[in-house]
Short mmCIF file of C-alpha atoms and ligand atoms in Angstrom, two decimals:
data_model
loop_
_atom_site.label_atom_id
_atom_site.label_comp_id
_atom_site.label_asym_id
_atom_site.label_seq_id
_atom_site.Cartn_x
_atom_site.Cartn_y
_atom_site.Cartn_z
CA MET A 422 59.67 19.40 108.79
CA PRO A 423 55.98 19.94 109.58
CA ASP A 424 54.68 20.02 113.20
CA THR A 425 51.37 18.41 112.32
CA LEU A 426 50.77 15.65 109.85
CA PRO A 427 47.68 15.13 107.68
CA ALA A 428 45.03 12.79 109.07
CA ASP A 429 43.95 12.16 105.48
CA TRP A 430 45.57 8.89 104.39
CA THR A 431 45.47 9.92 100.75
CA ALA A 432 47.71 13.00 101.29
CA SER A 433 51.18 13.06 99.71
CA PRO A 434 54.50 14.59 100.84
CA ALA A 435 54.02 16.82 97.78
CA SER A 436 51.37 18.69 99.79
CA PHE A 437 54.17 20.14 101.98
CA ALA A 438 55.99 22.92 100.13
CA ASP A 439 59.26 22.20 101.95
CA SER A 440 59.29 18.41 101.51
CA PRO A 441 62.21 16.94 99.56
CA LEU A 442 59.65 15.63 97.04
CA SER A 443 58.17 19.12 96.47
CA GLN A 444 61.66 20.52 95.98
CA ALA A 445 62.48 17.82 93.43
CA LEU A 446 59.23 18.39 91.55
CA ARG A 447 60.21 22.01 90.87
CA GLN A 448 62.77 20.77 88.36
CA PRO A 449 61.65 20.90 84.71
CA LEU A 450 63.26 17.46 84.22
CA LEU A 451 63.56 15.20 87.26
CA LEU A 452 66.95 13.54 87.39
CA GLY A 453 67.48 10.16 89.00
CA LEU A 454 70.41 7.76 89.10
CA PHE A 455 69.65 4.07 88.53
CA LEU A 456 72.18 2.55 90.94
CA PRO A 457 73.93 -0.63 89.73
CA LEU A 458 73.17 -2.81 92.76
CA GLN A 459 73.53 -5.90 90.58
CA GLN A 460 76.53 -7.48 88.88
CA GLY A 461 76.77 -6.23 85.30
CA GLY A 462 74.51 -3.23 85.84
CA TRP A 463 72.17 -2.97 82.85
CA SER A 464 74.59 -4.25 80.23
CA PRO A 465 75.37 -7.94 79.64
CA SER A 466 78.69 -7.12 77.97
CA SER A 467 82.29 -8.05 78.80
CA HIS A 468 83.70 -4.71 77.63
CA PRO A 469 86.02 -3.50 80.44
CA ARG A 470 84.60 -1.12 83.05
CA GLY A 471 84.66 -0.31 86.73
CA THR A 472 80.90 -0.67 87.40
CA ASP A 473 80.51 -2.61 90.63
CA TRP A 474 77.51 -3.92 92.59
CA ARG A 475 79.26 -3.44 95.95
CA PHE A 476 77.92 -1.01 98.55
CA ASP A 477 80.98 1.27 98.74
CA TYR A 478 80.87 1.85 95.00
CA ASN A 479 77.12 2.59 95.06
CA ALA A 480 77.52 4.89 98.07
CA ARG A 481 80.14 6.89 96.15
CA LEU A 482 77.77 7.09 93.18
CA ALA A 483 74.88 8.30 95.34
CA GLN A 484 77.12 10.98 96.87
CA GLN A 485 78.45 11.96 93.45
CA ALA A 486 74.87 12.24 92.11
CA GLU A 487 73.82 14.26 95.13
CA ALA A 488 76.76 16.67 94.65
CA LEU A 489 75.69 17.09 91.01
CA GLY A 490 72.16 18.01 92.11
CA PHE A 491 70.37 14.80 91.10
CA ASP A 492 66.91 14.55 92.70
CA LEU A 493 66.71 10.83 93.42
CA ALA A 494 68.61 7.56 93.42
CA PHE A 495 67.44 3.98 93.46
CA GLY A 496 68.18 0.48 92.26
CA LEU A 497 66.19 -2.50 91.09
CA ALA A 498 65.10 -5.56 93.08
CA LYS A 499 65.89 -9.09 91.91
CA TRP A 500 65.52 -12.60 93.28
CA LEU A 501 67.52 -14.85 90.99
CA GLY A 502 68.84 -18.40 91.08
CA LYS A 503 72.49 -19.41 91.38
CA GLY A 504 74.74 -17.50 88.97
CA GLY A 505 71.97 -15.07 87.98
CA TYR A 506 71.71 -14.99 84.20
CA GLY A 507 75.13 -16.62 83.90
CA GLY A 508 77.37 -16.25 80.86
CA ALA A 509 80.89 -14.86 80.94
CA THR A 510 79.69 -11.85 82.92
CA GLN A 511 77.68 -13.86 85.49
CA TYR A 512 75.07 -11.24 84.73
CA HIS A 513 73.09 -10.37 87.88
CA GLY A 514 74.81 -13.24 89.69
CA LEU A 515 75.19 -10.99 92.72
CA THR A 516 72.64 -8.37 93.72
CA LEU A 517 72.34 -6.15 96.77
CA ASP A 518 68.92 -5.70 98.29
CA PRO A 519 67.72 -2.15 97.54
CA PHE A 520 65.72 -1.74 100.78
CA ILE A 521 68.76 -2.47 102.94
CA VAL A 522 71.04 -0.39 100.70
CA THR A 523 68.78 2.66 100.96
CA THR A 524 68.93 2.46 104.74
CA ALA A 525 72.71 2.66 104.65
CA LEU A 526 72.68 5.38 101.97
CA ALA A 527 70.36 7.47 104.15
CA ALA A 528 73.18 7.85 106.65
CA VAL A 529 75.79 8.98 104.10
CA THR A 530 73.72 11.44 102.03
CA ARG A 531 71.89 14.64 102.99
CA ARG A 532 69.62 15.89 100.21
CA ILE A 533 68.88 13.29 97.54
CA LEU A 534 65.62 11.29 97.64
CA LEU A 535 66.29 7.59 98.26
CA ILE A 536 63.81 5.10 96.87
CA SER A 537 63.67 1.38 97.74
CA THR A 538 62.33 -1.04 95.17
CA ILE A 539 60.27 -3.59 97.12
CA HIS A 540 58.31 -6.66 96.02
CA VAL A 541 55.33 -6.21 98.28
CA LEU A 542 53.74 -9.55 97.33
CA TYR A 543 56.66 -11.93 98.01
CA GLY A 544 56.75 -13.96 101.19
CA PRO A 545 54.88 -13.25 104.38
CA TRP A 546 55.23 -9.47 103.99
CA HIS A 547 52.55 -7.52 105.86
CA PRO A 548 51.62 -3.84 105.46
CA LEU A 549 52.52 -3.40 109.13
CA HIS A 550 56.11 -4.42 108.33
CA LEU A 551 56.34 -1.72 105.69
CA THR A 552 54.76 0.83 107.98
CA LYS A 553 57.38 0.40 110.68
CA PHE A 554 60.44 -0.32 108.53
CA GLY A 555 59.56 2.55 106.22
CA ALA A 556 58.91 5.08 109.01
CA THR A 557 62.24 4.09 110.59
CA LEU A 558 64.10 4.53 107.33
CA ASP A 559 62.36 7.83 106.62
CA HIS A 560 63.52 9.16 109.99
CA ILE A 561 67.09 8.13 109.23
CA ALA A 562 66.74 9.84 105.85
CA GLN A 563 64.94 12.86 107.39
CA GLY A 564 61.99 12.72 105.04
CA ARG A 565 63.86 11.62 101.91
CA TRP A 566 62.69 8.03 101.73
CA GLY A 567 60.37 6.50 99.18
CA ILE A 568 59.21 3.08 98.05
CA ASN A 569 59.18 1.82 94.46
CA VAL A 570 56.37 -0.72 94.50
CA VAL A 571 56.90 -3.77 92.30
CA THR A 572 54.61 -6.76 92.18
CA GLY A 573 56.85 -9.42 90.56
CA HIS A 574 56.53 -10.06 86.84
CA ARG A 575 58.83 -13.08 86.66
CA GLU A 576 57.27 -16.48 87.15
CA SER A 577 60.55 -17.92 88.48
CA GLU A 578 60.70 -15.37 91.30
CA HIS A 579 57.27 -16.31 92.67
CA ARG A 580 58.29 -19.99 92.59
CA ARG A 581 61.47 -19.18 94.54
CA PHE A 582 59.15 -18.05 97.33
CA GLY A 583 57.29 -21.35 97.04
CA LYS A 584 54.22 -19.75 95.47
CA ALA A 585 52.44 -20.07 92.16
CA PRO A 586 52.73 -16.93 90.01
CA ILE A 587 49.88 -14.48 90.65
CA PRO A 588 47.92 -13.33 87.59
CA HIS A 589 48.79 -9.82 86.39
CA GLY A 590 45.48 -8.10 87.28
CA LEU A 591 45.23 -9.80 90.67
CA ARG A 592 48.74 -8.59 91.57
CA TYR A 593 47.60 -4.99 91.26
CA GLU A 594 44.44 -5.70 93.31
CA MET A 595 46.64 -7.17 96.04
CA ALA A 596 49.16 -4.32 95.87
CA ASP A 597 46.25 -1.87 96.01
CA GLU A 598 45.01 -3.32 99.29
CA PHE A 599 48.55 -3.59 100.66
CA LEU A 600 49.32 0.06 100.04
CA ARG A 601 45.90 1.30 101.13
CA ILE A 602 46.42 -0.42 104.49
CA ALA A 603 49.99 0.87 104.86
CA LYS A 604 48.82 4.42 104.10
CA GLN A 605 45.96 4.10 106.59
CA LEU A 606 48.40 2.93 109.25
CA TRP A 607 50.77 5.81 108.54
CA ALA A 608 47.92 8.32 108.82
CA ALA A 609 46.20 6.71 111.84
CA SER A 610 46.15 8.35 115.24
CA GLU A 611 44.25 5.37 116.71
CA GLU A 612 44.59 1.60 116.41
CA VAL A 613 43.38 0.14 113.13
CA SER A 614 41.45 -3.10 112.54
CA ILE A 615 40.82 -4.21 108.98
CA ALA A 616 39.52 -7.48 107.56
CA GLY A 617 40.72 -7.29 103.99
CA ARG A 618 40.63 -9.68 101.05
CA PHE A 619 44.33 -10.45 101.42
CA TRP A 620 45.49 -8.99 104.73
CA ASN A 621 43.94 -8.72 108.18
CA LEU A 622 44.94 -6.55 111.09
CA GLU A 623 43.55 -6.19 114.54
CA ALA A 624 44.29 -3.21 116.77
CA ALA A 625 47.38 -2.49 114.68
CA TYR A 626 49.22 0.75 115.31
CA GLU A 627 52.52 2.34 114.47
CA ALA A 628 53.29 5.49 116.45
CA LEU A 629 56.35 6.33 114.37
CA LYS A 630 55.20 8.31 111.32
CA PRO A 631 57.21 9.21 108.23
CA CYS A 632 58.40 12.84 108.39
CA TYR A 633 55.85 14.06 105.81
CA GLY A 634 53.00 11.74 106.73
CA ARG A 635 53.89 9.04 104.28
CA PRO A 636 56.94 8.28 102.14
CA VAL A 637 57.28 9.16 98.48
CA ILE A 638 55.54 6.47 96.46
CA VAL A 639 56.88 5.35 93.12
CA SER A 640 55.54 2.34 91.23
CA ALA A 641 57.14 0.64 88.23
CA SER A 642 54.89 -0.44 85.39
CA GLY A 643 53.96 -0.03 81.75
CA SER A 644 50.49 -1.62 81.66
CA GLN A 645 47.11 0.06 81.99
CA ALA A 646 46.47 -1.83 85.25
CA GLY A 647 49.79 -0.57 86.59
CA ILE A 648 49.07 2.99 85.44
CA ASP A 649 45.64 2.91 87.12
CA PHE A 650 47.28 1.60 90.29
CA ALA A 651 49.88 4.39 90.16
CA ALA A 652 47.19 7.00 89.58
CA ARG A 653 45.45 5.84 92.77
CA HIS A 654 48.55 5.53 94.93
CA SER A 655 51.80 6.93 93.59
CA ASP A 656 53.56 10.24 93.20
CA ILE A 657 55.70 8.98 90.35
CA LEU A 658 55.20 6.21 87.78
CA PHE A 659 58.49 4.61 86.75
CA THR A 660 57.88 3.44 83.23
CA THR A 661 59.62 2.90 79.93
CA SER A 662 59.30 3.23 76.19
CA PRO A 663 56.48 1.16 74.69
CA GLY A 664 58.51 1.18 71.46
CA GLY A 665 61.65 -0.34 72.94
CA ALA A 666 65.24 0.85 73.21
CA ALA A 667 65.71 3.10 70.14
CA LEU A 668 65.25 6.77 70.93
CA ASP A 669 63.14 7.49 67.83
CA ALA A 670 60.78 4.64 68.75
CA ALA A 671 60.61 5.91 72.33
CA VAL A 672 59.79 9.44 71.20
CA GLU A 673 57.14 8.11 68.85
CA THR A 674 55.39 5.86 71.38
CA LEU A 675 55.70 7.75 74.67
CA PRO A 676 53.12 10.50 73.96
CA ALA A 677 50.25 7.96 73.89
CA LEU A 678 51.53 6.46 77.15
CA VAL A 679 51.79 9.91 78.74
CA ASP A 680 48.26 10.59 77.58
CA SER A 681 46.96 7.47 79.31
CA ILE A 682 48.89 8.42 82.47
CA ARG A 683 47.27 11.86 82.44
CA ARG A 684 43.80 10.43 81.87
CA ALA A 685 44.21 7.89 84.68
CA SER A 686 45.56 10.57 86.99
CA PHE A 687 42.67 12.90 86.21
CA ALA A 688 40.14 10.09 86.76
CA ALA A 689 41.70 9.27 90.15
CA GLY A 690 41.18 12.89 91.22
CA ARG A 691 44.58 13.19 92.85
CA PRO A 692 47.49 15.57 92.26
CA PRO A 693 49.15 14.88 88.89
CA LEU A 694 50.97 11.58 88.63
CA ARG A 695 54.53 12.24 87.39
CA SER A 696 56.39 9.90 85.08
CA LEU A 697 60.00 8.81 84.98
CA VAL A 698 61.65 6.79 82.17
CA ASN A 699 64.90 4.83 82.15
CA PRO A 700 67.56 5.84 79.59
CA LEU A 701 71.06 4.39 79.53
CA ILE A 702 73.40 7.14 78.41
CA ILE A 703 76.59 6.67 76.39
CA CYS A 704 78.21 10.07 76.08
CA ARG A 705 81.65 11.01 74.78
CA PRO A 706 83.17 14.34 73.69
CA THR A 707 82.31 13.63 70.04
CA GLU A 708 79.64 11.58 68.28
CA ARG A 709 82.35 9.42 66.70
CA GLU A 710 83.81 8.48 70.07
CA ALA A 711 80.36 7.78 71.54
CA LEU A 712 79.48 5.48 68.63
CA GLN A 713 82.83 3.69 68.90
CA TYR A 714 82.26 3.16 72.63
CA ARG A 715 78.74 1.87 71.98
CA ASP A 716 79.99 -0.50 69.27
CA ALA A 717 82.75 -1.85 71.54
CA ILE A 718 80.17 -2.61 74.25
CA ILE A 719 77.93 -4.40 71.76
CA ALA A 720 80.88 -6.30 70.20
CA ALA A 721 81.59 -7.75 73.67
CA ALA A 722 77.95 -8.85 74.15
CA ASP A 723 77.45 -11.75 76.55
CA HIS A 724 75.06 -13.73 74.34
CA GLU A 725 74.56 -16.52 76.86
CA ALA A 726 73.48 -14.07 79.58
CA ILE A 727 71.22 -12.23 77.12
CA ALA A 728 69.55 -15.50 76.11
CA ASN A 729 69.00 -16.47 79.75
CA PHE A 730 67.66 -13.02 80.62
CA SER A 731 65.33 -13.03 77.63
CA GLY A 732 64.14 -16.56 78.45
CA ASP A 733 63.23 -15.78 82.07
CA ARG A 734 59.45 -15.84 81.69
CA SER A 735 57.76 -12.54 82.44
CA ASP A 736 54.25 -11.18 81.91
CA ALA A 737 55.43 -7.55 82.00
CA GLN A 738 53.47 -5.59 79.43
CA GLY A 739 55.79 -2.61 79.80
CA PHE A 740 58.83 -4.33 78.28
CA ARG A 741 57.16 -5.79 75.17
CA GLY A 742 58.83 -3.36 72.77
CA PHE A 743 62.37 -4.41 73.74
CA GLN A 744 64.39 -6.75 71.51
CA ALA A 745 66.96 -9.28 72.72
CA ASP A 746 69.59 -7.94 70.30
CA GLN A 747 69.39 -4.49 71.94
CA ARG A 748 70.13 -5.83 75.41
CA ALA A 749 73.97 -5.87 75.40
CA LEU A 750 74.04 -2.08 75.60
CA GLY A 751 71.24 -1.74 78.14
CA ALA A 752 68.62 -4.37 78.89
CA ASN A 753 65.10 -2.90 78.76
CA THR A 754 66.49 0.66 78.82
CA ILE A 755 66.09 3.49 76.31
CA HIS A 756 69.43 4.07 74.55
CA ILE A 757 70.85 7.57 74.33
CA VAL A 758 74.19 7.83 72.52
CA GLY A 759 76.16 10.88 71.39
CA SER A 760 78.16 13.99 72.18
CA PRO A 761 77.08 16.20 75.12
CA GLU A 762 75.06 18.37 72.70
CA GLN A 763 73.39 15.32 71.15
CA VAL A 764 72.61 13.79 74.55
CA THR A 765 71.06 17.09 75.66
CA ASP A 766 69.01 17.19 72.49
CA GLN A 767 67.84 13.59 72.98
CA LEU A 768 66.86 14.26 76.61
CA ALA A 769 64.95 17.33 75.41
CA ARG A 770 63.13 15.15 72.88
CA LEU A 771 62.18 12.72 75.65
CA LYS A 772 60.94 15.62 77.78
CA ARG A 773 58.79 16.89 74.90
CA THR A 774 56.89 13.59 74.86
CA GLY A 775 55.40 14.76 78.17
CA ILE A 776 57.43 12.66 80.61
CA ASP A 777 58.59 14.38 83.79
CA GLY A 778 61.98 12.87 84.36
CA VAL A 779 64.71 10.37 83.65
CA GLN A 780 66.26 7.71 85.84
CA ILE A 781 69.68 7.35 84.23
CA ALA A 782 71.94 4.32 83.96
CA PHE A 783 75.46 4.28 82.51
CA PHE A 784 77.82 1.58 81.29
CA ASP A 785 80.83 2.58 83.41
CA PHE A 786 79.04 4.48 86.14
CA GLU A 787 81.72 6.44 87.98
CA PRO A 788 83.55 8.09 85.05
CA ASP A 789 80.38 8.29 82.91
CA LEU A 790 78.46 10.06 85.68
CA ALA A 791 81.38 12.47 86.20
CA PHE A 792 81.45 13.26 82.45
CA PHE A 793 77.67 13.72 82.44
CA GLY A 794 78.05 16.14 85.35
CA SER A 795 80.83 18.19 83.79
CA ASP A 796 79.75 18.21 80.14
CA VAL A 797 76.01 17.51 79.90
CA LEU A 798 74.47 19.07 83.01
CA PRO A 799 75.53 22.64 82.08
CA LEU A 800 73.87 22.13 78.68
CA LEU A 801 70.70 20.82 80.32
CA LYS A 802 70.61 24.01 82.36
CA GLN A 803 71.12 26.14 79.26
CA ALA A 804 68.29 24.23 77.58
CA GLY A 805 65.99 25.01 80.54
CA LEU A 806 65.70 21.35 81.54
CA ARG A 807 67.39 21.87 84.92
CA LEU A 808 67.28 24.80 87.31
C1 FMN B 68 61.20 1.05 84.41
C2 FMN B 68 60.77 -0.20 85.12
C3 FMN B 68 61.55 -0.68 86.18
C4 FMN B 68 61.20 -1.85 86.84
N1 FMN B 68 61.97 -2.33 87.87
C5 FMN B 68 61.65 -3.53 88.44
C6 FMN B 68 62.45 -4.12 89.46
O1 FMN B 68 63.42 -3.54 89.93
N2 FMN B 68 62.11 -5.35 89.91
C7 FMN B 68 61.03 -6.02 89.44
O2 FMN B 68 60.78 -7.12 89.86
N3 FMN B 68 60.24 -5.46 88.51
C8 FMN B 68 60.54 -4.27 88.00
N4 FMN B 68 59.73 -3.75 87.03
C9 FMN B 68 58.58 -4.52 86.60
C10 FMN B 68 57.29 -3.95 87.10
O3 FMN B 68 57.28 -3.82 88.47
C11 FMN B 68 56.11 -4.80 86.69
O4 FMN B 68 56.06 -5.96 87.46
C12 FMN B 68 56.19 -5.24 85.30
O5 FMN B 68 56.49 -4.17 84.49
C13 FMN B 68 54.86 -5.93 84.94
O6 FMN B 68 53.84 -5.11 85.12
P1 FMN B 68 53.24 -4.25 83.94
O7 FMN B 68 52.71 -5.22 82.96
O8 FMN B 68 52.23 -3.46 84.69
O9 FMN B 68 54.33 -3.38 83.37
C14 FMN B 68 60.06 -2.56 86.40
C15 FMN B 68 59.27 -2.04 85.38
C16 FMN B 68 59.62 -0.88 84.74
C17 FMN B 68 58.72 -0.38 83.63
#
């Protein structure tokens, strides 16, 4: 870890050659695990599986991913009503908070980057909170902590906090100020006073600094406003296929998105903004078995939960390509199905669109991750996608 930290609040942990982020960015294809912190994971389907939202299960997954050499792990953040999206699966009826989970994971892992998805605009949440909580967590994680900034695209979630939904563009203006202040506090060697549009601080100071100046910053979005925000603030943009779940559609539509990411990044004059997309992988020894498994998951679709999920009003531009009838397999995820060779080939196709990495979900996480590790990872190495 460095002895001196940058005074420049715009510096990134990527500017330290030995930071966990710099080490991860050496990989040709970044590999993340999308932890199932919520009941039902990504698939509103009753097909039998062991996937579990509980902490012990997710801790085992994070350790398994770390042992396989994955670069990062994180989950999503949700604030739902009673029963979540309901149906036979009680889809997302129970969810663990990703910020708290990452804190506990920091103590039981050693190398993997741990990212917390946080709604920075809900409730009375001040940049000073993030500065202290985040620096604390980063010390527990010894420089492996990052935030995934989300602004809240579901109307119902804002109302749960007793607030009217905030218009899309304004959310990014607010998040911009929030993060700018948090970064200034992390970089400050003196007390900071700021009268902002949305937040004020007077003689604020946090002596505890993240190990590499500031944490890794990820932000999740698919809109131009979100890309511009990420270009100004983030190391990694977590995004998805503008064309929806089908791999061919993803491969067709991602290059234009990657192009806009590169243009925004260049205009912001910062180190290149990396991109991560979210495939759900169904892999079996043969194509036939993989297709049978996929079909069994879809045949057990929880239509009630899918209808409730699809009806939960959202202004997310990034998810517009996704169809309700694709959601049983993986809601708002890119679908990759096949034998280990076919999965490798499909990941290579995604990489050729210009994206930098994948944040992978599975249907039955523990055995599916183990199979991915034993049968797909060696092929990814042979294909030059992993070191
Ligand atoms: C891959 C991906 C993952 C996301 N994960 C979350 C999440 O965990 N919680 C959440 O509230 N929003 C999540 N979002 C939504 C975004 O944070 C954002 O609010 C939404 O996409 C609307 O903004 P946009 O129009 O800029 O895409 C995610 C978006 C993407 C593309």
